[in-house]
Every structure is written in structure tokens, then in C-alpha cells.
Short mmCIF file of C-alpha atoms in Angstrom, two decimals:
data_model
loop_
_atom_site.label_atom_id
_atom_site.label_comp_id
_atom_site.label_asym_id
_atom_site.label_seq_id
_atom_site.Cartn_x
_atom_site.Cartn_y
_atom_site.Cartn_z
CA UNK A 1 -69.71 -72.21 -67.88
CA UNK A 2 -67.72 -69.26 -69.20
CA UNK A 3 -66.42 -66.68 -66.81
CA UNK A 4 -66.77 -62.63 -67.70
CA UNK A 5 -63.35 -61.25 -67.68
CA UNK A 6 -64.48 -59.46 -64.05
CA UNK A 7 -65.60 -62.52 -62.86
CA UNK A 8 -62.43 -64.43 -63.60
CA UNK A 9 -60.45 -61.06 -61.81
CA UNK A 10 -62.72 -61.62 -58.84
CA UNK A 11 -62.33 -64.92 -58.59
CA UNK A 12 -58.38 -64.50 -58.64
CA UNK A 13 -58.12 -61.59 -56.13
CA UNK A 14 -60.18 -63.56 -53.58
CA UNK A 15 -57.84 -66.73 -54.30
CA UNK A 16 -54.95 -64.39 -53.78
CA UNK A 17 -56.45 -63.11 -50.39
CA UNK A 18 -57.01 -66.56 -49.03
CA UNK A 19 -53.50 -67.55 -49.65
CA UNK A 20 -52.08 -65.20 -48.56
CA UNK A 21 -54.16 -65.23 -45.16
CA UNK A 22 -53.21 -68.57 -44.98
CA UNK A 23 -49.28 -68.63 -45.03
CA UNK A 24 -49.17 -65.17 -43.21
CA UNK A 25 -51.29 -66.06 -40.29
CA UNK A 26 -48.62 -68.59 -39.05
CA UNK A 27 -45.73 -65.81 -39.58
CA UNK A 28 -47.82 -62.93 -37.63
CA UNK A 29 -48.38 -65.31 -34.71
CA UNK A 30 -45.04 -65.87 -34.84
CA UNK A 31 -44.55 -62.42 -35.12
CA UNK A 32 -46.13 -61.43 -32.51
CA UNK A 33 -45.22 -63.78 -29.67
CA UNK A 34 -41.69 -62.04 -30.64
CA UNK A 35 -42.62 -58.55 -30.42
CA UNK A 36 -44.66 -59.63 -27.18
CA UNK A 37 -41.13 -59.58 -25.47
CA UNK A 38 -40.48 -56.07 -26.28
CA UNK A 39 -37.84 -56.76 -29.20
CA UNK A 40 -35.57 -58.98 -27.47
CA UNK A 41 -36.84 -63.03 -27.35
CA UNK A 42 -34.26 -63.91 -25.02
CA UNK A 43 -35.31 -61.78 -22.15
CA UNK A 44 -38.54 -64.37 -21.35
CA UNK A 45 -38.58 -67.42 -22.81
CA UNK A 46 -35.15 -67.87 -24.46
CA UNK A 47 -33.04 -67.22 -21.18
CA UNK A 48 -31.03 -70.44 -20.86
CA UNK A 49 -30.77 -71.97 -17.51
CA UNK A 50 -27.06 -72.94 -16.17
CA UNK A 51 -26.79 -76.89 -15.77
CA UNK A 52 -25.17 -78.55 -12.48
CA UNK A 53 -21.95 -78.95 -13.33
CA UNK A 54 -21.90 -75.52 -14.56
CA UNK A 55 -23.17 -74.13 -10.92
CA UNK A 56 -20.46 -76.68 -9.78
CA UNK A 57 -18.33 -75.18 -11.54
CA UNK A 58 -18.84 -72.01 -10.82
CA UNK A 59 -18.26 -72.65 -6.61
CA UNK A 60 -15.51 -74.38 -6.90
CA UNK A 61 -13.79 -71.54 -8.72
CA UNK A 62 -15.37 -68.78 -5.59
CA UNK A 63 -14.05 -71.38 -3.60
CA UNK A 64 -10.99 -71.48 -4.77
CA UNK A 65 -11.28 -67.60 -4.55
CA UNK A 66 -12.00 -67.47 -1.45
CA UNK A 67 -9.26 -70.37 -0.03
CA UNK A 68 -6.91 -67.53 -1.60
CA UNK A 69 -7.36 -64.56 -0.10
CA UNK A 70 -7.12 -66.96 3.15
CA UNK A 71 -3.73 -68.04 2.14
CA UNK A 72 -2.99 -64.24 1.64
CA UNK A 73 -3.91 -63.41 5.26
CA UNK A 74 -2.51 -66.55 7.18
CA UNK A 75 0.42 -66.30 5.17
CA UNK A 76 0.84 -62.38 4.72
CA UNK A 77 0.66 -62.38 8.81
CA UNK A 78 3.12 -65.38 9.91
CA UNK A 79 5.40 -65.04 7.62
CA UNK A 80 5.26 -61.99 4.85
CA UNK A 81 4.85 -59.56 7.81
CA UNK A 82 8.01 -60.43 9.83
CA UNK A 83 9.99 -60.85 6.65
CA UNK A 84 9.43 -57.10 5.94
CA UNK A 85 10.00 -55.72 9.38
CA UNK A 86 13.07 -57.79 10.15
CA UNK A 87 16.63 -56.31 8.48
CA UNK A 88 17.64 -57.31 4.92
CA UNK A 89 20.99 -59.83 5.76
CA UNK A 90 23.12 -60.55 3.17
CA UNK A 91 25.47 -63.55 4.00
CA UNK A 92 29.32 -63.86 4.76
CA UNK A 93 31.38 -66.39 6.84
CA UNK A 94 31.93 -66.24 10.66
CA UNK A 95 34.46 -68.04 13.19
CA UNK A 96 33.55 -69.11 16.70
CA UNK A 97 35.63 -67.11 19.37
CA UNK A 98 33.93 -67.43 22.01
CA UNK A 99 31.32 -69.93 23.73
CA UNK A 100 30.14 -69.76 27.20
CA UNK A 101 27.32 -70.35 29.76
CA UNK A 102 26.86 -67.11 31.44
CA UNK A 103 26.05 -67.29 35.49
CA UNK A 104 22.65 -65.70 35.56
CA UNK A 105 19.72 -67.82 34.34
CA UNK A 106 16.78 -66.39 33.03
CA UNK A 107 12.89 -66.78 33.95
CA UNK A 108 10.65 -68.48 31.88
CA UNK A 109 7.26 -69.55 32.10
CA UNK A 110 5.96 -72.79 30.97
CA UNK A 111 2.50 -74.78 31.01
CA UNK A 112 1.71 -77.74 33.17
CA UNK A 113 -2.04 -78.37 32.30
CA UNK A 114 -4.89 -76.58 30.75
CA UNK A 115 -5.20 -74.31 33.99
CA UNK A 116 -1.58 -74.71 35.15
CA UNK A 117 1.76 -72.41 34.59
CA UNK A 118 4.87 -72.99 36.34
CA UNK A 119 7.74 -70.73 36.35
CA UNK A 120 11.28 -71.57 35.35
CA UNK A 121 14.58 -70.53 34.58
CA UNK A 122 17.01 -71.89 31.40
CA UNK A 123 20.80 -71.21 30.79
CA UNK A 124 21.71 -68.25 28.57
CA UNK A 125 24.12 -69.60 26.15
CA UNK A 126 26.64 -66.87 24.53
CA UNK A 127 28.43 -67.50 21.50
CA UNK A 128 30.85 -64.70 20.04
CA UNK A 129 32.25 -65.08 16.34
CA UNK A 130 34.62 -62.75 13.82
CA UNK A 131 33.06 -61.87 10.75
CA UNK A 132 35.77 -62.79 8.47
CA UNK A 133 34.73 -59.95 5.62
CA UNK A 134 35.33 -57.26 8.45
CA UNK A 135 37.22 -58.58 11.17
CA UNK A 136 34.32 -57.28 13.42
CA UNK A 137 32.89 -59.06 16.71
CA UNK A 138 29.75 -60.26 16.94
CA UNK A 139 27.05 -62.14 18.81
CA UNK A 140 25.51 -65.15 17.06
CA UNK A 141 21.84 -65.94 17.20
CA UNK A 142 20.37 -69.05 15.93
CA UNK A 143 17.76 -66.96 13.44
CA UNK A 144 15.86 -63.48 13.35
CA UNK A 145 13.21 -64.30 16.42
CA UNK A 146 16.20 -65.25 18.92
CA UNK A 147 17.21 -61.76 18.36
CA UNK A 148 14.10 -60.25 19.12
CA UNK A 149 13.50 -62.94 22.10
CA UNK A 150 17.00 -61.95 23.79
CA UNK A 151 19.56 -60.12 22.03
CA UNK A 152 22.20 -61.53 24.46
CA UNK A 153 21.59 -65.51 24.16
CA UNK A 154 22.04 -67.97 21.03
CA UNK A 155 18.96 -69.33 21.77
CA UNK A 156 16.13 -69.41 23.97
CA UNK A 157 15.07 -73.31 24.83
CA UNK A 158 11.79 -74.64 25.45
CA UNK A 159 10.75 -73.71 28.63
CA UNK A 160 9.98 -76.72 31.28
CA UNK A 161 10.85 -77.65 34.63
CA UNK A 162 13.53 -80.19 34.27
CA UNK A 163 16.78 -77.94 34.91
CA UNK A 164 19.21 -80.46 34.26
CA UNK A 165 17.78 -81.49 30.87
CA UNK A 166 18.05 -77.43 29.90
CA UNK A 167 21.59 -77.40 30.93
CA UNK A 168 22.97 -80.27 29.39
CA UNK A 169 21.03 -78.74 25.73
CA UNK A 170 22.51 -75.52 26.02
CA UNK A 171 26.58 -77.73 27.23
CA UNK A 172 25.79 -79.79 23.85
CA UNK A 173 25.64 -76.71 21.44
CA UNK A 174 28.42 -75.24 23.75
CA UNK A 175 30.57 -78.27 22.68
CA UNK A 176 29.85 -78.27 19.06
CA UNK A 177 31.10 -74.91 18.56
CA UNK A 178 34.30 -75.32 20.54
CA UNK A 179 35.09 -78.10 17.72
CA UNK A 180 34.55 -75.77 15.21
CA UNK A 181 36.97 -72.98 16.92
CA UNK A 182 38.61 -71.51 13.92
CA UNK A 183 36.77 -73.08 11.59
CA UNK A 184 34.91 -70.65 9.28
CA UNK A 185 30.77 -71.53 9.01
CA UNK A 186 28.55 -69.74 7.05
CA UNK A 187 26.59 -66.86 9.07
CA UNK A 188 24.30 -63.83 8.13
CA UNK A 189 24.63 -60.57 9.13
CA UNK A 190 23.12 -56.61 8.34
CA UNK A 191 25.13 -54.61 6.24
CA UNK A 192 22.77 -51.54 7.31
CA UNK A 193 22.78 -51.62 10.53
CA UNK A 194 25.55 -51.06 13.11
CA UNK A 195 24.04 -53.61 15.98
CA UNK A 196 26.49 -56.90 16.73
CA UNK A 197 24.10 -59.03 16.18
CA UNK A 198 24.69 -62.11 13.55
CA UNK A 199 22.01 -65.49 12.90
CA UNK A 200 22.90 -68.79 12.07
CA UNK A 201 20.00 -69.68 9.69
CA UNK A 202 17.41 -67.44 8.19
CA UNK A 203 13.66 -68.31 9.06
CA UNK A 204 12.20 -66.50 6.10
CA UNK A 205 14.45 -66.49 2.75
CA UNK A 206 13.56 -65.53 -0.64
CA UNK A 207 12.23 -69.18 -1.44
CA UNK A 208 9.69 -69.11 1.09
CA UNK A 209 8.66 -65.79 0.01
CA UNK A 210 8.35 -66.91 -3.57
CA UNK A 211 6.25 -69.97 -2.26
CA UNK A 212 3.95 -67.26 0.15
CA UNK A 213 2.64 -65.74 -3.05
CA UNK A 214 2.77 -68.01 -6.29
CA UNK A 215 0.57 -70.70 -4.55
CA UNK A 216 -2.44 -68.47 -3.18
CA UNK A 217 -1.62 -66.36 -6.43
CA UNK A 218 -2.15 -69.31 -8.85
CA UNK A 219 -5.26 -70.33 -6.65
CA UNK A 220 -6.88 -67.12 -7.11
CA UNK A 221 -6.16 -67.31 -11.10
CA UNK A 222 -7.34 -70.70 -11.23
CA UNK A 223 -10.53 -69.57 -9.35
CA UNK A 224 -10.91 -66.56 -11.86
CA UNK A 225 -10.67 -69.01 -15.05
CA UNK A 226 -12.99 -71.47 -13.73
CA UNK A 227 -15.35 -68.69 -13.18
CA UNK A 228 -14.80 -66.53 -16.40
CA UNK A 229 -14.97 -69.53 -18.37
CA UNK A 230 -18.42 -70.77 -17.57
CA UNK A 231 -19.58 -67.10 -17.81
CA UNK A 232 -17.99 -67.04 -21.40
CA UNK A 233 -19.77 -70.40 -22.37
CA UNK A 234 -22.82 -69.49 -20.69
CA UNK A 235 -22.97 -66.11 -23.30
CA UNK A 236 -22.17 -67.71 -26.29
CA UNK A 237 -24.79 -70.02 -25.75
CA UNK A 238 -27.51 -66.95 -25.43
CA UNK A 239 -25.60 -65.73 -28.69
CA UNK A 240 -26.17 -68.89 -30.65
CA UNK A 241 -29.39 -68.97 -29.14
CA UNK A 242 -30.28 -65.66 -30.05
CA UNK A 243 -29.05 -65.80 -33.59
CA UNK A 244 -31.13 -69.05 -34.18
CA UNK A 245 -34.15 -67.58 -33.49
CA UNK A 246 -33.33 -64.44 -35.83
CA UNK A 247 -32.42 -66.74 -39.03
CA UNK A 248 -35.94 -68.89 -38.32
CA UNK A 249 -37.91 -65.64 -38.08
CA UNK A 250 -35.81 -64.21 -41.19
CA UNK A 251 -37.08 -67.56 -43.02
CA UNK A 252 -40.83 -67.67 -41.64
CA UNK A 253 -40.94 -63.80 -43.09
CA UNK A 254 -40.10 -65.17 -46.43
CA UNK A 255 -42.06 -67.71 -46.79
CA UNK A 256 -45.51 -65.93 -47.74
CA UNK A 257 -43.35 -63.64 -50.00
CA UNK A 258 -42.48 -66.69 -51.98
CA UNK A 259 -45.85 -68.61 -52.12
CA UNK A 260 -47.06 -65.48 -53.54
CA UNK A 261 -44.85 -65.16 -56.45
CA UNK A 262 -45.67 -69.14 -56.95
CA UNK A 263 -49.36 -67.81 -57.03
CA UNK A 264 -48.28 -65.05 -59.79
CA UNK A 265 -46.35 -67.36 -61.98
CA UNK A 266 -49.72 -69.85 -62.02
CA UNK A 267 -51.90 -66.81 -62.65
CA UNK A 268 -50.11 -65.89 -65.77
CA UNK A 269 -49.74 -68.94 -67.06
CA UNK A 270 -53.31 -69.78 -66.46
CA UNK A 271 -54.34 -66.41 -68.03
CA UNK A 272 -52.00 -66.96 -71.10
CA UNK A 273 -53.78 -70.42 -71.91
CA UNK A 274 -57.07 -68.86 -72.00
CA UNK A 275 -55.68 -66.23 -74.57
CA UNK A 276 -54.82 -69.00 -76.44
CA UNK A 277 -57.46 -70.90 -76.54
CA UNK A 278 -60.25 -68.43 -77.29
#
């Protein structure tokens, strides 16, 4: 049966309109589960949930944070803190003038239990040296906390009841410095201040210093990596997720666009073979 030119248009445009109902009804669901999450498809169903060893991860490096700033106050109080109160020394050589046991013992106070103190007494031993750079006298301390203990004694011993084992400690060191008499040791003392006073050893020296802050430093850093670098991961993984989801809804867009210029190529040439055959 032969079709009126209006009936063959008809039949076309309602061909044209199923179609395109067809591929676009996919697409505008599509389209509108996206819009449903106000523009952005991330913020409901595309958020991406951190794995174990990411939350791992991430508390071991607030961990390590936290073990840090620890360091920094244990360390900053025991040994940073005296370092920066006690004078700057700068070393030089001494010789041992003088050693003696002076008459007067001191108190002390030492434990005997949990609940128990007992009072004592130990032997101040003095030692007296020459700074060989100046040719000054001096008292020599064994390091920076005998000075502040007694200013007047090398050393102050462990405090316990036993008098004869405190003497014979203090006659030992006695002795060893009579053997060095005029022999030159290496001693510290402070070039800015006028006190008499001169140590042995230094407790706290630039090396430990260096030590007090690189290792809490370098924990802290480590603990900031860990932490920044699962953050960083955890983004780009939104990003790529994001950016997926953009190119497929780019392409599921497209699609009825193209089945409709398939649709207008068939029209035409079905249209041109009907010219030519009438």
C-alpha cells in the first residue's frame, strides 16, 4: 500500500520521537541521579572510604607525632634546660696543685627503705689546679652539677652510711691526682665569668644537644609524611574518581546525539530511493 507524502512524514516524525525517547531516557536518569547531589557526585555516593592500612597508617604517623613532642619535653627539661642556664665553657689545659681532704665533713641524707632516711656525712674532697692559658687558680669540679651541688668540693659521693667506704673513694681520687702533679690534663673553664670554678668533664656538650633535637625532630617529620601522604593518595583518588564519572556522563550525553544523526542518514537515504523509484 502506497503512503501519501504526509503519511510517510508522520510516520517518520513518530519513528524519530520513539528513538529518541528511547536512548535519552537512560541518559536523563542518569542525569538526574547526578543533579540529585546538587552538582557534585562525590559528595553522596562517590565519597571513597579509607582502607585499614590506610587508617593504620594514618596512627602510626599521630603516633609518631605525638612520641615527639614527648621527646621534646623529657628531653627539653633534663637536658636542653640545664644546658642553657649553665655558662658557655670553652676548654684549655689545667695542672693539679693542690689535693686535699678538708677536716669538716658534710651532712647528707640517704634512704634506707621505702619509709626510711638516715642521715650522714661524706668527705669534701678539694682539688686546686693552674689554668695553664692564664696562670690563674682554680677549683676543679668533676662537671657543671658538682658546682651547683657544692662549689667547694670535687665531688659530692653517693650518700650512705658506711663512712669508711666514703673515705677511702674520696683518698682514691686524692691519689690519682697527686700522680698527675704537674702533669697538664685537659679541663674546662668560663671565659665570661670571673668565678674560680673549673669541671673536669662536661655533662651536656654540643653532641648531645645535636642528638636532643634531630631524633624527636626526624620523628615528628616522619609522622608528618606518613600522614600527608595518605591524605595526598586519599585526594587523588576522589580526583580520579571524580573525573571518571565526568568522561562517562560526557559519553552517555553523546550517545542519543549520535543515534540521531544515524536515524537522519537512513531517512535520506530511504527518501532518496523512493525518488528514484517512482
Amino acid at each position: 500500500m502506497d503512503l501519501s507524502p504526509s503519511s510517510e512524514l508522520g510516520f517518520h516524525c513518530v519513528a524519530f520521537i520513539l528513538t529518541r525517547h528511547r536512548t535519552a531516557f537512560p541518559a536523563s536518569g542518569k542525569k538526574r541521579e547526578t543533579d540529585y547531589s546538587d552538582g557534585d557526585p562525590l559528595d553522596v555516593h562517590k565519597r571513597l572510604s579509607s582502607s585499614a592500612g590506610e587508617d593504620r597508617a594514618v596512627l602510626l604517623g599521630f603516633a609518631m607525632m605525638g612520641f615527639s613532642v614527648l621527646m621534646f619535653f623529657l628531653l627539653g627539661t633534663t637536658i636542653l634546660k640545664p644546658f642553657m642556664l649553665s655558662a658557655q665553657r670553652e676548654e684549655s689545659t689545667c695542672t693539679a696543685i693542690h689535693t686535699d681532704i678538708m677536716d669538716h665533713w658534710l651532712d647528707c641524707t640517704f634512704t634506707c627503705g621505702v619509709h626510711c632516711r638516715g642521715q650522714g656525712k661524706y668527705p669534701c674532697l678539694q682539688v686546686l689546679v693552674n689554668l695553664t692559658h692564664s696562670g690563674q687558680k682554680a677549683v676543679l669540679h668533676y662537671n657543671e652539677e658538682a658546682v651547683q651541688i657544692n662549689p667547694k668540693c670535687f665531688y659530692t659521693p653517693k650518700c650512705h652510711q658506711d663512712r669508711n667506704d666514703l673515705l677511702n673513694s674520696a683518698l682514691d681520687i686524692k691519689e690519682f691526682f697527686n700522680h698527675k702533679n704537674g702533669t697538664p690534663f685537659s679541663c674546662f673553664y668560663s671565659p665570661d665569668s670571673q668565678s674560680e670554678d673549673v669541671i673536669l668533664i662536661k655533662k651536656y656538650d654540643q653532641m648531645a644537644i645535636f642528638h636532643c633535637l634531630f631524633w624527636p625532630s626526624l620523628t615528628l617529620l616522619g609522622g608528618a609524611l606518613i600522614v600527608g601522604m595518605v591524605r595526598l593518595t586519599q585526594h587523588l583518588s576522589l580526583l580520579c574518581e571524580k573525573y571518571s564519572t565526568v568522561v562517562r556522563d560526557e559519553v552517555g550525553g553523546k550517545l542519543p546525539y549520535i543515534e540521531q544523526r544515524q536515524f537522519k542518514l537512513w531517512s535520506m537515504r530511504r527518501s532518496k530511493g523512493r525518488a528514484e523509484k517512482s
